[in-house]
Tab-separated table of C-alpha atoms in Angstrom:
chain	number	residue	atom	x	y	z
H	4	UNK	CA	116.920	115.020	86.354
H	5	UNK	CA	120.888	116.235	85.270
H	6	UNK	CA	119.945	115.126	82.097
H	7	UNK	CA	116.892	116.493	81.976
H	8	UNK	CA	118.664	120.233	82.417
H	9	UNK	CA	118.119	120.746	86.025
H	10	UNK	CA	121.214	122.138	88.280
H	11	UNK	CA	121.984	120.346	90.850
H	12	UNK	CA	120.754	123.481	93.434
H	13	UNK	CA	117.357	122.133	91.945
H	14	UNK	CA	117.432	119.036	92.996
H	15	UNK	CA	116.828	117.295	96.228
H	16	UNK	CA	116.857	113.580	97.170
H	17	UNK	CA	115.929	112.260	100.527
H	18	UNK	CA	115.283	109.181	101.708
H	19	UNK	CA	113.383	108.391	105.109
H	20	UNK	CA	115.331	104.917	105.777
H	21	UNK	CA	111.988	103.679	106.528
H	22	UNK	CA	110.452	106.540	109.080
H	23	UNK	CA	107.537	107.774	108.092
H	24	UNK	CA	107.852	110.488	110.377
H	25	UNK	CA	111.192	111.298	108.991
H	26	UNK	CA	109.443	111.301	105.458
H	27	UNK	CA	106.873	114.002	106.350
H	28	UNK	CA	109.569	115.630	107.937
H	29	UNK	CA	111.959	115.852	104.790
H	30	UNK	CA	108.735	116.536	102.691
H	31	UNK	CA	108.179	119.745	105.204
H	32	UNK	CA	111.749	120.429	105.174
H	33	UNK	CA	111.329	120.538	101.166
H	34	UNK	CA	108.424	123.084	100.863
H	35	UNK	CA	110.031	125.481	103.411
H	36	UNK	CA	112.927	125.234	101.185
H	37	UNK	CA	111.235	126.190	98.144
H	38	UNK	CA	110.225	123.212	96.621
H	39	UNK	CA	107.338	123.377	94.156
H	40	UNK	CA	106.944	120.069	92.930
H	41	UNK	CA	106.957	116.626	94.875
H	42	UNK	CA	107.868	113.246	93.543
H	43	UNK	CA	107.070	110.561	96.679
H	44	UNK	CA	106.855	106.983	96.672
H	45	UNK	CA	106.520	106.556	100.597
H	46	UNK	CA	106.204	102.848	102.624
H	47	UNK	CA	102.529	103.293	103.480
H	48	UNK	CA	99.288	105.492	101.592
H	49	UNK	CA	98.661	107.011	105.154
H	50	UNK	CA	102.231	109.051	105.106
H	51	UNK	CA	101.779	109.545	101.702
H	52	UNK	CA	98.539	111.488	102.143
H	53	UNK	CA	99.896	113.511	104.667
H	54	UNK	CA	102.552	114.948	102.337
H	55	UNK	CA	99.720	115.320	99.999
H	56	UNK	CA	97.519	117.340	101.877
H	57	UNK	CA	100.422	119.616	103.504
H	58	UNK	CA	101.647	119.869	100.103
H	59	UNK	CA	98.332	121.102	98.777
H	60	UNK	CA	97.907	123.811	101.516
H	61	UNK	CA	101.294	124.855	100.438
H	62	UNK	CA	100.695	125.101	96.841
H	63	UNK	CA	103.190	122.242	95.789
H	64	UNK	CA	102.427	119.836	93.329
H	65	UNK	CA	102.644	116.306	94.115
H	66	UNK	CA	103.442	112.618	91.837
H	67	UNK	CA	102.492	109.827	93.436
H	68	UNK	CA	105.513	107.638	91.910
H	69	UNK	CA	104.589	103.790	91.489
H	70	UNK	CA	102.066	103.233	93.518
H	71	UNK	CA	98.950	105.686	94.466
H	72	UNK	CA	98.753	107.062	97.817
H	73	UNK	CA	94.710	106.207	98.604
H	74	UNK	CA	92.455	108.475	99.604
H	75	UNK	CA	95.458	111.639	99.077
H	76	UNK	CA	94.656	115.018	96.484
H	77	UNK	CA	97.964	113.727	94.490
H	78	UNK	CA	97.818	115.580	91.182
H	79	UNK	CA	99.376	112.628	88.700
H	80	UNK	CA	100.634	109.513	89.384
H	81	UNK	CA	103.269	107.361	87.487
H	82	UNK	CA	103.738	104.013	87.023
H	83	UNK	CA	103.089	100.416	85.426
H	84	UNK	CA	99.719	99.297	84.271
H	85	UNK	CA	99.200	97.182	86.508
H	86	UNK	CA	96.448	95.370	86.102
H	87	UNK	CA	98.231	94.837	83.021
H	88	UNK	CA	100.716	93.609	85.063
H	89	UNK	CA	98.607	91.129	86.558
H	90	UNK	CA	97.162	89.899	83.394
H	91	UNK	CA	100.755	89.069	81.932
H	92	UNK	CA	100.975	87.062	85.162
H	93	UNK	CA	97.807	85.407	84.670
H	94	UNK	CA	98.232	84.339	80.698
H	95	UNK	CA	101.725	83.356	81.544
H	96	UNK	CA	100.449	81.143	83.903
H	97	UNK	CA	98.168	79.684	81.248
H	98	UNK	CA	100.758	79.574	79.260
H	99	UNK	CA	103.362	77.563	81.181
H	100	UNK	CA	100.254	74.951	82.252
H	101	UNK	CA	100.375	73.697	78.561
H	102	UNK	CA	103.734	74.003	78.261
H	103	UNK	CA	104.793	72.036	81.427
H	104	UNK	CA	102.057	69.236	80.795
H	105	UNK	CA	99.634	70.122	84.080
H	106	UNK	CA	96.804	68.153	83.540
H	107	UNK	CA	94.931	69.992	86.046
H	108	UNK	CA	95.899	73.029	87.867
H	109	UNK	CA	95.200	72.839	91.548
H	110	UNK	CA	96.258	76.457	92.654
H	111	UNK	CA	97.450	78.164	94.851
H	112	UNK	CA	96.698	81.990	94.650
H	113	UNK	CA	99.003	84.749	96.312
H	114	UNK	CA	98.055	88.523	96.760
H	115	UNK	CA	100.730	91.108	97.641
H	116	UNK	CA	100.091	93.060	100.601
H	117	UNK	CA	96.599	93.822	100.693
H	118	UNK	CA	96.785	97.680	102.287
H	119	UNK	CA	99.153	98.258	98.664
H	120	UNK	CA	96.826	99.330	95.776
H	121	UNK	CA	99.155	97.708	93.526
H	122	UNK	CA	98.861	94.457	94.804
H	123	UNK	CA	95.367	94.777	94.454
H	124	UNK	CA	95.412	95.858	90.938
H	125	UNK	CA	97.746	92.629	90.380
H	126	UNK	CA	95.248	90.712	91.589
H	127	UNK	CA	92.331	92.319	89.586
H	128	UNK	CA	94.294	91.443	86.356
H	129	UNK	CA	95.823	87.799	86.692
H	130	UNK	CA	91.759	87.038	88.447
H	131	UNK	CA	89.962	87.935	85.434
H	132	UNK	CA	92.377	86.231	83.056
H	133	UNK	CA	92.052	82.676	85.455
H	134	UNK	CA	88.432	83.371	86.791
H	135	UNK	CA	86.799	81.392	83.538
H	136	UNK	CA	89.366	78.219	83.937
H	137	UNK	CA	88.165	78.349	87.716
H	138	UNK	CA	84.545	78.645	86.926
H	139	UNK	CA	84.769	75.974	83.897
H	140	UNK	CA	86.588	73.241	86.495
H	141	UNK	CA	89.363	73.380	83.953
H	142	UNK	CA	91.377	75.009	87.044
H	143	UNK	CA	90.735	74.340	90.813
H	144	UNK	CA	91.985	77.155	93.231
H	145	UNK	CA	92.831	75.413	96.086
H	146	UNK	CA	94.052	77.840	98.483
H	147	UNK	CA	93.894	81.827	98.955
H	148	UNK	CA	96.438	83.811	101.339
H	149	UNK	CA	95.613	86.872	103.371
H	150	UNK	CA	98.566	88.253	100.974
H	151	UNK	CA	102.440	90.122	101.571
H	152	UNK	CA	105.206	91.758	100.501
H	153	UNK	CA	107.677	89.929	102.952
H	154	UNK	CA	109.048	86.899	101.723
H	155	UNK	CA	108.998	85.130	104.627
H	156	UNK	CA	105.905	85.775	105.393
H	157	UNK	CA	105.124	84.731	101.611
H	158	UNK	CA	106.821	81.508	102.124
H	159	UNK	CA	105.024	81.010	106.018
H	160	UNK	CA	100.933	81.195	103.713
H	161	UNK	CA	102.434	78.782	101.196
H	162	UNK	CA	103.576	76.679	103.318
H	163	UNK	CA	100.165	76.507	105.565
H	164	UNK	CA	98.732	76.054	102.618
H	165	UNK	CA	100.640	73.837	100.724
H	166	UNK	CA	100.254	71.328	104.176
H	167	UNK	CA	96.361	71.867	104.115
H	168	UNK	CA	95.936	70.832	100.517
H	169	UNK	CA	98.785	68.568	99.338
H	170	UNK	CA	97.211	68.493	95.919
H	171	UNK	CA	98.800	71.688	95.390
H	172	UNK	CA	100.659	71.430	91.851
H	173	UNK	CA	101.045	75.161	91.071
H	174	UNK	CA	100.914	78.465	92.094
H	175	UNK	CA	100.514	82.259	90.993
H	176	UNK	CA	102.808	83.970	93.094
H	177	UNK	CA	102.457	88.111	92.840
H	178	UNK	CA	106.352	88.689	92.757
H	179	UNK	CA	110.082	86.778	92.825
H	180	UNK	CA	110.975	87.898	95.974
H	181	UNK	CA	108.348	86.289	97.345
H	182	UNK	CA	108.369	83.156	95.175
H	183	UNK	CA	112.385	82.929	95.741
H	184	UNK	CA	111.770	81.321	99.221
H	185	UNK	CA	108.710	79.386	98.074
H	186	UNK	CA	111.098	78.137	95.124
H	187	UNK	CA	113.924	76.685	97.324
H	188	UNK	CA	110.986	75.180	99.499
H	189	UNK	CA	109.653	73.074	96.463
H	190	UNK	CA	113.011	72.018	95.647
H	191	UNK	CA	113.685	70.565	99.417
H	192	UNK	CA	110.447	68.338	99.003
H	193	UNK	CA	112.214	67.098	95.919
H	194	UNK	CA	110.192	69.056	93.192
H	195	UNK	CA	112.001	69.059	89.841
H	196	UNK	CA	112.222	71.778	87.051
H	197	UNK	CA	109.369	72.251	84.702
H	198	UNK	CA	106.826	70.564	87.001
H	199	UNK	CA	105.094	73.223	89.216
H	200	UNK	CA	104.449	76.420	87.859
H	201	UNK	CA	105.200	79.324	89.621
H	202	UNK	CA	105.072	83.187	88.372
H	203	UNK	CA	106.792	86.784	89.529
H	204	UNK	CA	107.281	89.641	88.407
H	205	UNK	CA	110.131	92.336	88.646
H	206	UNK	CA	112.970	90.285	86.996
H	207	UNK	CA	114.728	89.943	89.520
H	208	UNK	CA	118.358	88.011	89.434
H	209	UNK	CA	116.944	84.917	91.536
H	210	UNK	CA	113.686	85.363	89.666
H	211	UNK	CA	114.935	85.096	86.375
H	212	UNK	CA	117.655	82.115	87.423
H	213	UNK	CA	114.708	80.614	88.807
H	214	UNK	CA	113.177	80.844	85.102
H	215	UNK	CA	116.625	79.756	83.299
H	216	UNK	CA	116.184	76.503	85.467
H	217	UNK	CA	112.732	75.712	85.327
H	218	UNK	CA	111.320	76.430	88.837
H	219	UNK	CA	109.182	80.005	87.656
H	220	UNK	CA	107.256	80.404	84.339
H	221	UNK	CA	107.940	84.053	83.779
H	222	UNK	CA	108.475	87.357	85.038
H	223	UNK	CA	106.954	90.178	84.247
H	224	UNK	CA	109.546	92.944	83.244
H	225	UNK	CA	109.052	96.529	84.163
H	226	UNK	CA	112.286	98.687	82.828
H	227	UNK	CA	111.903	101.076	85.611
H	228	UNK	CA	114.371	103.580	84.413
H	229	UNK	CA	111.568	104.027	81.538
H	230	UNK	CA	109.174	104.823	84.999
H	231	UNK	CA	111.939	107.338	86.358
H	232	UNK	CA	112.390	109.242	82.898
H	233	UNK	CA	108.492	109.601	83.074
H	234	UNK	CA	108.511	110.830	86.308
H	235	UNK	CA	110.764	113.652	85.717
H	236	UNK	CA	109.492	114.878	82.472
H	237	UNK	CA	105.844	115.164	84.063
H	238	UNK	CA	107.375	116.990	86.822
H	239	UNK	CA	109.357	118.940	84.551
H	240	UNK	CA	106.243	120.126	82.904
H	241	UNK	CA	104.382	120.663	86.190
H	242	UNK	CA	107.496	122.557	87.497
H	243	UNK	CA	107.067	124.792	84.266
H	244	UNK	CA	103.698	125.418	84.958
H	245	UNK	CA	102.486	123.594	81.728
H	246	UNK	CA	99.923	121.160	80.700
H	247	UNK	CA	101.737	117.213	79.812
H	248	UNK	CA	100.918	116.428	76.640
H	249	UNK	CA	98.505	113.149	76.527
H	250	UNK	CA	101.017	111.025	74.819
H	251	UNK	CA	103.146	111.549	78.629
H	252	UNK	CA	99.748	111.966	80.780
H	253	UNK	CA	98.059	108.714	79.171
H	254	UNK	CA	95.312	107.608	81.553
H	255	UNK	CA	93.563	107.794	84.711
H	256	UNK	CA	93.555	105.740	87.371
H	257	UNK	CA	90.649	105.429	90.420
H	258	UNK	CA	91.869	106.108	94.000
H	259	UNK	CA	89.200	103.293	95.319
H	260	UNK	CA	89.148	105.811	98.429
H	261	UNK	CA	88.097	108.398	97.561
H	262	UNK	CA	86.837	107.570	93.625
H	263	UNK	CA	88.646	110.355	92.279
H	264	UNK	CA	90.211	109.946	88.535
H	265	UNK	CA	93.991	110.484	89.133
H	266	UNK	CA	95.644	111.646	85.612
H	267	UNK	CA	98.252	109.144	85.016
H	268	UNK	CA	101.567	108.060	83.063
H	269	UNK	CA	100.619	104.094	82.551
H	270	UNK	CA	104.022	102.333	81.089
H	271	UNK	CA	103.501	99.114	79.362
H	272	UNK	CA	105.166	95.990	81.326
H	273	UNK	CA	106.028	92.510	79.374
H	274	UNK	CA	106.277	88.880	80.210
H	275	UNK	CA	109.984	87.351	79.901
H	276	UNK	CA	110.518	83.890	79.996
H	277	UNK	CA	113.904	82.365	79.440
H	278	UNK	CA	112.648	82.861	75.076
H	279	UNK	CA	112.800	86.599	75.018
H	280	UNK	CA	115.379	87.289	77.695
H	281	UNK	CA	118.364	87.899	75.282
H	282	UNK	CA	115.802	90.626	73.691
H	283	UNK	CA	114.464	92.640	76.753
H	284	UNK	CA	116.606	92.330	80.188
H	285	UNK	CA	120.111	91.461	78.213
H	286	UNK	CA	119.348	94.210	75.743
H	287	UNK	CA	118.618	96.823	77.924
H	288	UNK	CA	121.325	95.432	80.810
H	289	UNK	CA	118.986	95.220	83.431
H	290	UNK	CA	121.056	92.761	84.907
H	291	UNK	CA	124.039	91.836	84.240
H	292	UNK	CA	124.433	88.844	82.130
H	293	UNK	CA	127.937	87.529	83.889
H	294	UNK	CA	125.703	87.795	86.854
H	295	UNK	CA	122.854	85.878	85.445
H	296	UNK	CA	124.842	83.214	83.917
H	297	UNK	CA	127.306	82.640	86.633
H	298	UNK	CA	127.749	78.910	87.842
H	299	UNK	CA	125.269	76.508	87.286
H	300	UNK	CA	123.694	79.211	85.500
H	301	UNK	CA	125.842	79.315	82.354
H	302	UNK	CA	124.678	75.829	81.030
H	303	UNK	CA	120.706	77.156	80.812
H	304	UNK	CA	122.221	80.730	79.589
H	305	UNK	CA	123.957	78.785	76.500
H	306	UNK	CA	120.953	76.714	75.509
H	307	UNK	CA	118.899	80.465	75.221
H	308	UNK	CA	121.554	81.872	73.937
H	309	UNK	CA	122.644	84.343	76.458
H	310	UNK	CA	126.208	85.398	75.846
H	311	UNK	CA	128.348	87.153	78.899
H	312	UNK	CA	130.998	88.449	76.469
């Protein structure tokens, strides 16, 4: 936003520490103060929609930022394709099959947390990517969780299901915070690298040391300060009163509550595996590479040519 021109009297950031009533609160607090345009990403749709539809009787403009508050009058939203998303996570998975020699798949599918729209849009893409090798016999999905965000909770459904049906030999996991746990649980029933294929997405540290050694096929990258320079140019130009151009405002996406066609800014994610690493997360620094390599670490960053200098 500095960068963008705005003074710093502009300019408010709040964060509700995980209150929701302290996030309607600050979002009051905002309007009174003059706000005109909202950028929210809050912990649950519900809040979200309540800033929405204050906001609306106020006049204020409101992003939803990441993921779409269901069912709320939001006027844009920004984020990842993600169904894109989920289809990276879904050919990946595919991928990594051949690669790693799995005869046959016996799978294990994760969701994210099922009340999240995102997780279901995850879902929608890696399904239809896997749903002909299921139907063929060429895959067999063994198991389905109810579906998280919280990684123990992640690792608690594999686990149940990993004891039901202990011809698990893979899994497609929504994201590496929740395969991180289900990772180090492999490992202590003596599962080696480059044997059961896991996925993630957010390139995480442990997620992508995870790939480096051979536990996780991928990760889907997202560079999200590509998502936060989006966000403030569309609320620049809602601020100004003017229309985004389409190549900013590039799609719509469907608020399965209430059907409604939300204009949207869809950025394009990518699958990393430890092949393209030195080209998307070490380019852009998304993490830092004496971080990445450090310890064991370094031996896997050589061999892909990762350099911490």
């Amino acid at each position: 936003m500095a960068a963008a021109g705005l003074p710093k009297s502009d300019i408010i950031v709040q964060n509700g520490l995980d209150s929701d009533s302290t996030f309607l609160t600050d979002a009051e607090s905002d309007i009174t103060n003059g706000a005109t345009v909202l950028l929210i990403d809050p912990e649950d749709s519900g809040t979200g929609v309540q800033v929405e539809n204050y906001a609306k009787t106020h006049g204020v403009q409101v992003i939803d930022y990441d993921r779409l508050d269901l069912g709320g009058p939001a006027d844009d939203y920004v984020s990842f394709n993600n169904v894109e998303v989920g289809r990276l996570i879904g050919q990946g998975f595919q991928s990594c099959v051949t690669a790693w020699h799995v005869s046959h798949p016996n799978v294990i599918v994760m969701r994210g947390d099922p009340t999240d729209n995102n997780a279901t849009l995850f879902a929608q893409g890696y399904d239809s990517v896997l749903a002909p090798d299921f139907a063929s016999g060429k895959y067999t999905k063994v198991a389905t969780p109810a579906g998280t965000w919280t990684p123990t909770v992640a690792l608690t459904e594999f686990e149940q299901a990993y004891t039901a049906h202990s011809n698990a030999n893979s899994a497609v996991i929504p994201n590496d915070e929740n395969g991180a746990p289900i990772i180090t649980y492999l490992k202590s029933h003596g599962i080696k690298a480059n044997v059961f294929p896991t996925t993630g997405q957010d390139a995480t540290l442990t997620g992508l040391q995870n790939i480096l050694s051979g536990y996780q096929c991928g990760t889907v990258y997202k560079p999200i300060y590509k998502e936060a320079q989006a966000a403030v140019a569309l609320a620049m130009y809602l601020r100004a009163g003017k229309n985004p151009p389409s190549s900013l405002l590039n799609g719509t996406t469907t608020d399965p509550t209430n059907k409604d066609q939300v204009p949207s800014v869809l950025l394009q994610p990518e699958w990393v595996t430890p092949s393209n690493m030195v080209d998307t997360i070490v380019k852009d620094n998304f993490v830092p590479t004496k971080q990445l390599c450090a310890g064991s670490y370094g031996a896997e960053c050589k061999k892909y040519g990762i350099s911490t200098t």
